């Protein structure tokens, strides 16, 4: 039986039929939460995938399980290389060992706001220097296309209205700054290459880029084969609610009930990780077909939900009350953060389809299976 998540509307199939060889995508951080779901979408749309990950926050992507799930008979369609983006030699090894890399999706990095305040230099060296290492190697091996994982956190909150790409950039944490500066470096590389191409400089190296700014990715693939299971402790709302549902924590602490929102609790734009994965496939399709491209795009649903609305949705799914108490606001939090994703819709012809209830159900389904198999 085909799972719904596998039936991906996929314009790339037509494109691939015209090519002699399937495009190969290097996915840094491809064993992580968003990366692993994106790999499944890429593979099921015909792309070949090389995962490059140091597995500091993930287990090795379960390639055999995934290959049999996708009925992939050719093991060369998924390669997993253990390595570190902070070590240029590790990255170079991937390019040397691969016949052709058509594009890079660069997920690898560190993503905890609280940790970035405690250890900023670790964030700058992994997220920014790591990105520079990737760009240098791409230039050396004439790989021209990159998709970069950025975050809505660079906006610093939306004051109750949807945030569009041209809104004020105002990172409120070292993590947010590392994402914004990485965006800036990629943009500078793109501009420099364009200018030298215009001046007929034969040494010019083109860089085409799409910057994707994610809002709040949650959920898991429908059959629960993969999901969000960080090795490092997560402080986000969904994993924290899961711990309460599974009895690991006795209650959820809600950070603030005095925000200027519908019920006083924080509002976010939660987006199903499979919608996000499909957004990456749409972005790769666009990037490979569009010379001289540099675009920044929000990926969200455009709809915000409060913490209490999320709790209520989970309660309906699990059939019991989720105990919670109210606490002071958390440092660095904002009242509301909701995307205007109309530009992604217009350019990529992509739109998030899955509702909050599906996000909660799929998260819970994965966590039940994951915890079940680890108990
Ligand atoms: P994740 O931690 O699950 O995945 C990141 C992967 O990168 C992990 O598998 C980790 O082992 C790997 N990694 C970390 N440091 C590395 C290094 N030095 N070299 C090689 N691999 C390394 O995180 P995720 O949620 O999948 O996020 C992916 C990307 O999206 C990150 O860049 C993150 O900043 C960004 N992002 C995430 C969210 C979110 O809420 N999950 C929101 C906005 C942006
Ligand atoms: C978090 C991350 C940010 C990341 C973003 C997208 C922090 C501080 N920020 O932001 O790096 O880019 O996710 O994934 O880690 N909440 C509670 N109790 C909890 C946990 C959360 O009330 O135990 C509330 C928060 O106050 C917020 C909402 O739930 O209002 C969502 O929180 P969270 O999942 O951490 O996401 P962001 O704050 O948007």
XYZ file of C-alpha atoms and ligand atoms in Angstrom:
458
model
C 0.000 0.000 0.000
C 1.324 3.428 -0.862
C 1.594 5.808 2.069
C 0.222 9.236 1.330
C 3.619 10.831 1.974
C 5.058 8.923 -0.951
C 2.577 10.250 -3.432
C 4.467 13.451 -4.005
C 3.379 15.700 -6.847
C 6.679 15.843 -8.620
C 7.434 17.924 -11.666
C 11.037 16.685 -11.568
C 10.104 13.342 -13.087
C 9.620 15.015 -16.472
C 12.911 16.841 -16.093
C 14.766 13.660 -15.165
C 13.547 11.768 -18.184
C 15.436 14.240 -20.332
C 18.706 13.681 -18.493
C 21.069 10.815 -19.095
C 21.940 10.600 -15.440
C 19.876 11.427 -12.372
C 21.052 14.604 -10.660
C 22.994 13.893 -7.490
C 22.360 16.048 -4.449
C 24.846 16.337 -1.606
C 22.793 16.706 1.581
C 24.878 17.947 4.500
C 23.167 17.108 7.790
C 21.068 14.594 5.855
C 20.715 12.231 8.816
C 19.005 14.917 10.909
C 15.320 15.692 11.358
C 14.615 17.853 8.288
C 17.463 16.378 6.225
C 16.280 12.760 6.511
C 12.716 13.641 5.467
C 14.069 15.701 2.578
C 16.242 12.767 1.457
C 13.149 10.572 1.283
C 11.348 13.157 -0.862
C 14.403 13.596 -3.112
C 14.846 9.850 -3.585
C 11.188 9.285 -4.303
C 11.350 12.055 -6.937
C 14.273 10.385 -8.710
C 17.254 12.273 -7.341
C 20.329 10.415 -6.074
C 21.516 11.451 -2.649
C 24.829 11.665 -0.814
C 24.423 12.280 2.897
C 27.293 13.987 4.699
C 26.886 14.157 8.475
C 29.053 13.915 11.590
C 26.128 12.369 13.488
C 26.578 14.721 16.437
C 22.791 15.104 16.679
C 21.474 12.094 14.773
C 21.889 8.408 14.295
C 23.038 7.168 10.897
C 20.154 7.589 8.487
C 18.566 4.129 8.260
C 19.374 3.736 4.585
C 18.567 0.045 4.182
C 15.171 0.444 5.802
C 14.466 3.529 3.728
C 15.732 1.917 0.526
C 13.428 -1.041 0.951
C 10.562 1.281 1.917
C 11.072 3.213 -1.329
C 11.748 -0.021 -3.278
C 15.165 1.265 -4.333
C 17.144 -1.589 -5.855
C 20.269 0.399 -6.685
C 22.227 0.955 -3.438
C 24.318 3.664 -5.136
C 21.299 5.970 -5.064
C 21.949 6.679 -1.360
C 25.460 7.092 -0.001
C 26.220 8.034 3.570
C 29.542 9.647 4.362
C 30.524 10.391 7.938
C 32.363 13.708 8.119
C 32.504 17.179 9.582
C 31.752 20.457 7.780
C 34.380 22.098 10.002
C 37.072 19.950 8.356
C 37.694 21.036 4.742
C 39.465 17.724 3.993
C 36.341 15.766 4.947
C 34.248 17.806 2.501
C 36.866 17.550 -0.224
C 36.846 13.771 0.193
C 33.127 13.746 -0.728
C 33.691 15.762 -3.901
C 36.706 13.643 -4.868
C 34.810 10.405 -4.289
C 31.758 11.500 -6.312
C 31.565 11.599 -10.049
C 29.282 14.642 -10.139
C 27.457 16.656 -7.512
C 24.751 18.773 -9.141
C 23.683 20.667 -6.025
C 24.183 20.907 -2.284
C 21.417 21.205 0.298
C 23.200 22.493 3.352
C 21.355 21.493 6.539
C 24.339 20.611 8.733
C 24.774 22.850 11.725
C 23.847 23.612 15.297
C 20.375 24.950 16.093
C 19.794 25.582 19.792
C 19.219 29.219 20.725
C 20.007 28.735 24.461
C 23.227 26.836 23.665
C 24.281 29.542 21.214
C 24.215 32.110 24.046
C 26.383 29.833 26.203
C 28.882 28.884 23.497
C 28.720 31.429 20.677
C 32.113 30.626 19.148
C 31.040 27.004 18.646
C 28.026 28.319 16.686
C 30.066 30.736 14.599
C 32.691 28.115 13.776
C 30.209 25.374 12.887
C 27.466 27.362 11.184
C 29.450 30.149 9.514
C 32.940 28.677 9.000
C 31.292 25.343 8.063
C 29.246 27.104 5.377
C 32.379 28.838 4.035
C 34.119 25.440 3.837
C 31.217 24.055 1.804
C 31.233 27.074 -0.551
C 35.005 26.846 -1.072
C 34.796 23.181 -1.987
C 31.827 23.786 -4.287
C 33.867 26.429 -6.128
C 36.905 24.156 -6.370
C 34.854 21.302 -7.874
C 32.564 23.503 -10.016
C 29.353 22.733 -8.164
C 27.160 25.795 -8.739
C 23.909 25.181 -6.870
C 23.173 25.465 -3.170
C 20.070 25.496 -0.999
C 20.725 26.860 2.460
C 18.724 26.110 5.633
C 17.948 29.386 7.308
C 15.420 30.204 9.983
C 12.544 32.539 10.771
C 14.502 33.373 13.901
C 16.492 35.939 11.855
C 13.413 38.226 11.794
C 13.126 38.475 15.563
C 9.283 38.213 15.634
C 6.421 39.585 13.613
C 4.482 41.889 15.974
C 1.261 39.999 15.262
C 1.369 40.164 11.468
C 2.646 37.725 8.863
C 6.367 38.126 8.141
C 7.521 38.536 4.567
C 11.047 38.158 3.190
C 11.541 41.923 2.908
C 10.677 42.568 6.572
C 13.232 43.770 9.098
C 16.063 41.339 9.866
C 16.710 41.444 13.601
C 18.354 38.307 15.002
C 18.025 38.107 18.781
C 20.551 35.313 19.424
C 24.038 34.237 18.287
C 22.330 31.324 16.474
C 20.113 33.771 14.559
C 23.158 35.848 13.621
C 25.060 32.809 12.321
C 22.134 32.033 10.014
C 21.856 35.594 8.771
C 25.610 35.989 8.211
C 25.732 32.674 6.333
C 22.948 33.970 4.081
C 24.958 37.156 3.526
C 28.142 35.233 2.618
C 26.249 33.122 0.080
C 24.709 36.274 -1.394
C 28.130 37.970 -1.647
C 29.561 34.921 -3.434
C 26.636 34.961 -5.843
C 27.092 38.679 -6.599
C 30.867 38.405 -7.007
C 30.525 35.489 -9.433
C 27.869 37.340 -11.423
C 30.054 40.434 -11.719
C 33.119 38.499 -12.819
C 30.994 36.547 -15.334
C 29.789 39.875 -16.774
C 33.398 40.997 -17.145
C 34.150 37.767 -19.061
C 36.562 36.572 -16.379
C 37.175 32.953 -17.331
C 37.974 31.981 -13.769
C 34.536 33.060 -12.512
C 32.637 30.505 -10.438
C 28.889 30.795 -10.565
C 26.877 30.263 -7.393
C 23.113 29.870 -7.711
C 21.364 29.830 -4.377
C 17.998 29.547 -2.710
C 17.847 30.521 0.933
C 14.958 28.799 2.707
C 13.802 30.361 5.973
C 11.851 27.724 7.896
C 9.238 28.565 10.484
C 8.527 25.772 13.029
C 9.073 22.311 11.506
C 7.254 19.479 13.329
C 5.664 16.093 12.596
C 7.142 13.023 10.927
C 6.654 10.877 7.850
C 3.276 9.137 7.997
C 4.531 5.583 8.567
C 6.815 6.706 11.413
C 9.942 5.210 9.822
C 11.848 8.404 10.734
C 11.030 11.467 12.848
C 12.519 13.982 15.242
C 14.848 12.172 17.625
C 17.739 14.478 18.470
C 20.654 13.041 20.430
C 21.088 16.409 22.147
C 18.254 17.479 24.440
C 15.505 19.474 22.704
C 13.634 22.346 24.324
C 11.068 22.885 21.558
C 7.343 22.618 22.203
C 6.548 19.395 20.310
C 9.314 17.174 21.761
C 8.546 18.598 25.208
C 4.825 17.774 24.890
C 5.803 14.240 23.764
C 7.780 13.780 26.970
C 4.660 14.668 28.991
C 2.437 12.356 26.920
C 4.931 9.521 27.385
C 5.153 10.123 31.140
C 8.816 11.196 31.066
C 7.815 14.637 32.396
C 4.848 15.160 34.707
C 3.668 18.407 33.126
C 4.363 21.006 30.452
C 5.692 24.384 31.542
C 4.103 27.071 29.394
C 6.356 30.091 29.046
C 4.068 33.075 29.446
C 0.295 33.567 29.413
C 0.471 37.336 29.061
C 1.585 37.656 25.440
C -0.572 39.868 23.189
C -2.077 36.812 21.434
C -5.450 35.063 21.199
C -5.122 33.386 24.641
C -1.918 34.934 26.055
C 0.364 32.043 25.001
C 2.972 32.243 22.220
C 1.814 31.818 18.616
C 3.913 30.012 15.985
C 3.600 28.860 12.378
C 4.058 25.078 12.705
C 4.831 23.366 9.403
C 4.738 19.616 8.742
C 8.253 18.334 7.992
C 6.975 16.505 4.880
C 5.601 19.795 3.528
C 9.030 21.255 4.211
C 10.734 18.303 2.489
C 8.532 18.809 -0.568
C 9.430 22.507 -0.466
C 13.089 21.488 -0.829
C 12.319 19.299 -3.837
C 10.423 22.191 -5.419
C 13.404 24.449 -4.673
C 15.907 22.007 -6.221
C 13.724 21.664 -9.325
C 13.624 25.434 -9.640
C 17.323 25.951 -8.919
C 18.515 23.386 -11.484
C 16.314 24.974 -14.130
C 17.158 28.631 -13.382
C 20.579 30.085 -14.191
C 21.821 33.026 -12.154
C 19.422 32.484 -9.308
C 19.499 33.992 -5.828
C 16.255 34.011 -3.827
C 15.284 34.123 -0.167
C 12.017 32.333 0.617
C 9.922 31.754 3.727
C 8.594 28.227 4.185
C 5.602 28.215 6.521
C 1.847 27.699 6.382
C 0.782 31.285 7.025
C -1.378 30.137 9.959
C -0.349 30.572 13.589
C -1.406 28.464 16.582
C -0.982 29.239 20.272
C 0.605 26.844 22.775
C -2.854 26.152 24.265
C -4.289 25.373 20.826
C -1.457 22.893 20.202
C -2.040 21.243 23.589
C -5.750 21.012 22.871
C -5.107 19.318 19.509
C -2.796 16.752 21.120
C -5.378 16.108 23.867
C -7.970 15.214 21.248
C -5.524 12.784 19.598
C -4.311 10.999 22.724
C -7.684 11.163 24.497
C -6.492 12.527 27.814
C -5.563 15.793 29.476
C -1.980 17.065 29.116
C -1.093 18.638 32.482
C 0.402 22.116 32.188
C 1.207 25.142 34.321
C 2.067 28.728 33.430
C 5.516 30.206 34.008
C 7.441 33.391 33.231
C 8.274 34.175 29.599
C 11.380 32.426 28.222
C 14.389 34.584 27.282
C 14.520 35.331 23.576
C 10.854 34.360 22.954
C 8.496 36.482 20.879
C 4.691 36.756 20.994
C 4.022 35.585 17.481
C 5.968 34.371 14.441
C 3.914 33.538 11.348
C 5.053 33.374 7.708
C 3.874 35.153 4.654
C 4.762 32.318 2.275
C 3.191 33.806 -0.829
C 6.562 34.273 -2.544
C 7.441 30.560 -2.243
C 3.985 29.741 -3.548
C 4.453 32.043 -6.528
C 8.030 31.059 -7.410
C 8.188 27.384 -6.468
C 4.490 26.585 -7.045
C 4.664 25.012 -3.591
C 2.242 25.265 -0.708
C 2.102 23.560 2.689
C -0.910 21.201 2.715
C -0.962 19.444 6.063
C -3.053 20.679 9.009
C -2.062 21.027 12.668
C -3.999 17.839 13.579
C -1.901 15.846 11.072
C 1.329 17.368 12.425
C 0.367 16.372 15.992
C -0.820 12.900 14.986
C 2.306 12.117 12.957
C 4.612 13.362 15.750
C 2.786 11.229 18.267
C 2.754 8.206 15.922
C 6.521 8.457 15.426
C 7.273 8.978 19.096
C 5.073 6.027 20.119
C 6.945 3.778 17.656
C 10.361 5.229 18.436
C 9.985 5.065 22.205
C 8.321 1.667 21.894
C 11.341 0.244 20.075
C 13.813 1.819 22.502
C 12.169 0.831 25.785
P 19.190 18.330 13.235
O 20.096 18.617 14.379
O 18.207 17.232 13.379
O 20.041 18.066 11.903
C 21.303 18.668 11.699
C 22.260 17.566 11.263
O 23.556 18.157 11.069
C 22.414 16.476 12.322
O 22.255 15.203 11.724
C 23.834 16.672 12.859
O 24.419 15.430 13.263
C 24.524 17.301 11.668
N 25.680 18.120 12.026
C 25.798 19.004 13.046
N 27.031 19.545 13.044
C 27.698 19.000 11.990
C 29.014 19.148 11.476
N 29.921 19.959 12.070
N 29.367 18.454 10.377
C 28.491 17.591 9.788
N 27.236 17.398 10.248
C 26.846 18.101 11.332
O 18.461 19.702 12.870
P 17.253 19.973 11.898
O 16.090 20.327 12.725
O 17.132 18.897 10.916
O 17.782 21.318 11.213
C 18.464 21.305 9.970
C 18.848 22.715 9.619
O 17.696 23.539 9.574
C 19.812 23.389 10.608
O 20.751 24.142 9.869
C 18.909 24.305 11.413
O 19.600 25.430 11.883
C 17.868 24.688 10.385
N 16.586 25.051 10.987
C 15.953 24.160 11.807
C 14.742 24.501 12.408
C 14.042 23.560 13.327
O 13.229 23.995 14.113
N 14.296 22.271 13.288
C 14.186 25.758 12.145
C 14.833 26.630 11.286
C 16.053 26.258 10.710
C 12.511 27.564 18.521
C 13.968 27.822 18.683
C 14.548 28.392 17.402
C 14.140 27.662 16.144
C 12.623 27.545 16.143
C 12.097 26.774 14.965
C 14.507 28.313 21.026
C 14.523 29.350 22.086
N 14.102 28.737 19.819
O 11.828 28.753 18.531
O 15.938 28.237 17.457
O 14.559 28.367 14.992
O 12.252 26.849 17.334
O 12.155 25.424 15.262
O 14.852 27.157 21.255
N 6.976 26.642 24.715
C 6.444 26.437 25.960
N 6.965 25.440 26.718
C 7.981 24.639 26.293
C 8.522 24.844 25.007
C 7.992 25.878 24.237
O 5.542 27.138 26.380
O 8.425 23.748 27.052
C 6.398 27.699 23.873
C 7.394 28.814 23.525
O 7.400 29.791 24.533
C 6.825 29.301 22.190
C 6.223 28.041 21.570
O 6.030 27.118 22.632
O 5.799 30.223 22.402
C 7.121 27.395 20.537
O 8.387 27.185 21.125
P 9.555 26.378 20.356
O 9.029 25.088 19.868
O 10.731 26.353 21.262
O 9.819 27.263 19.070
P 10.332 28.798 18.917
O 10.262 29.517 20.189
O 9.594 29.390 17.796
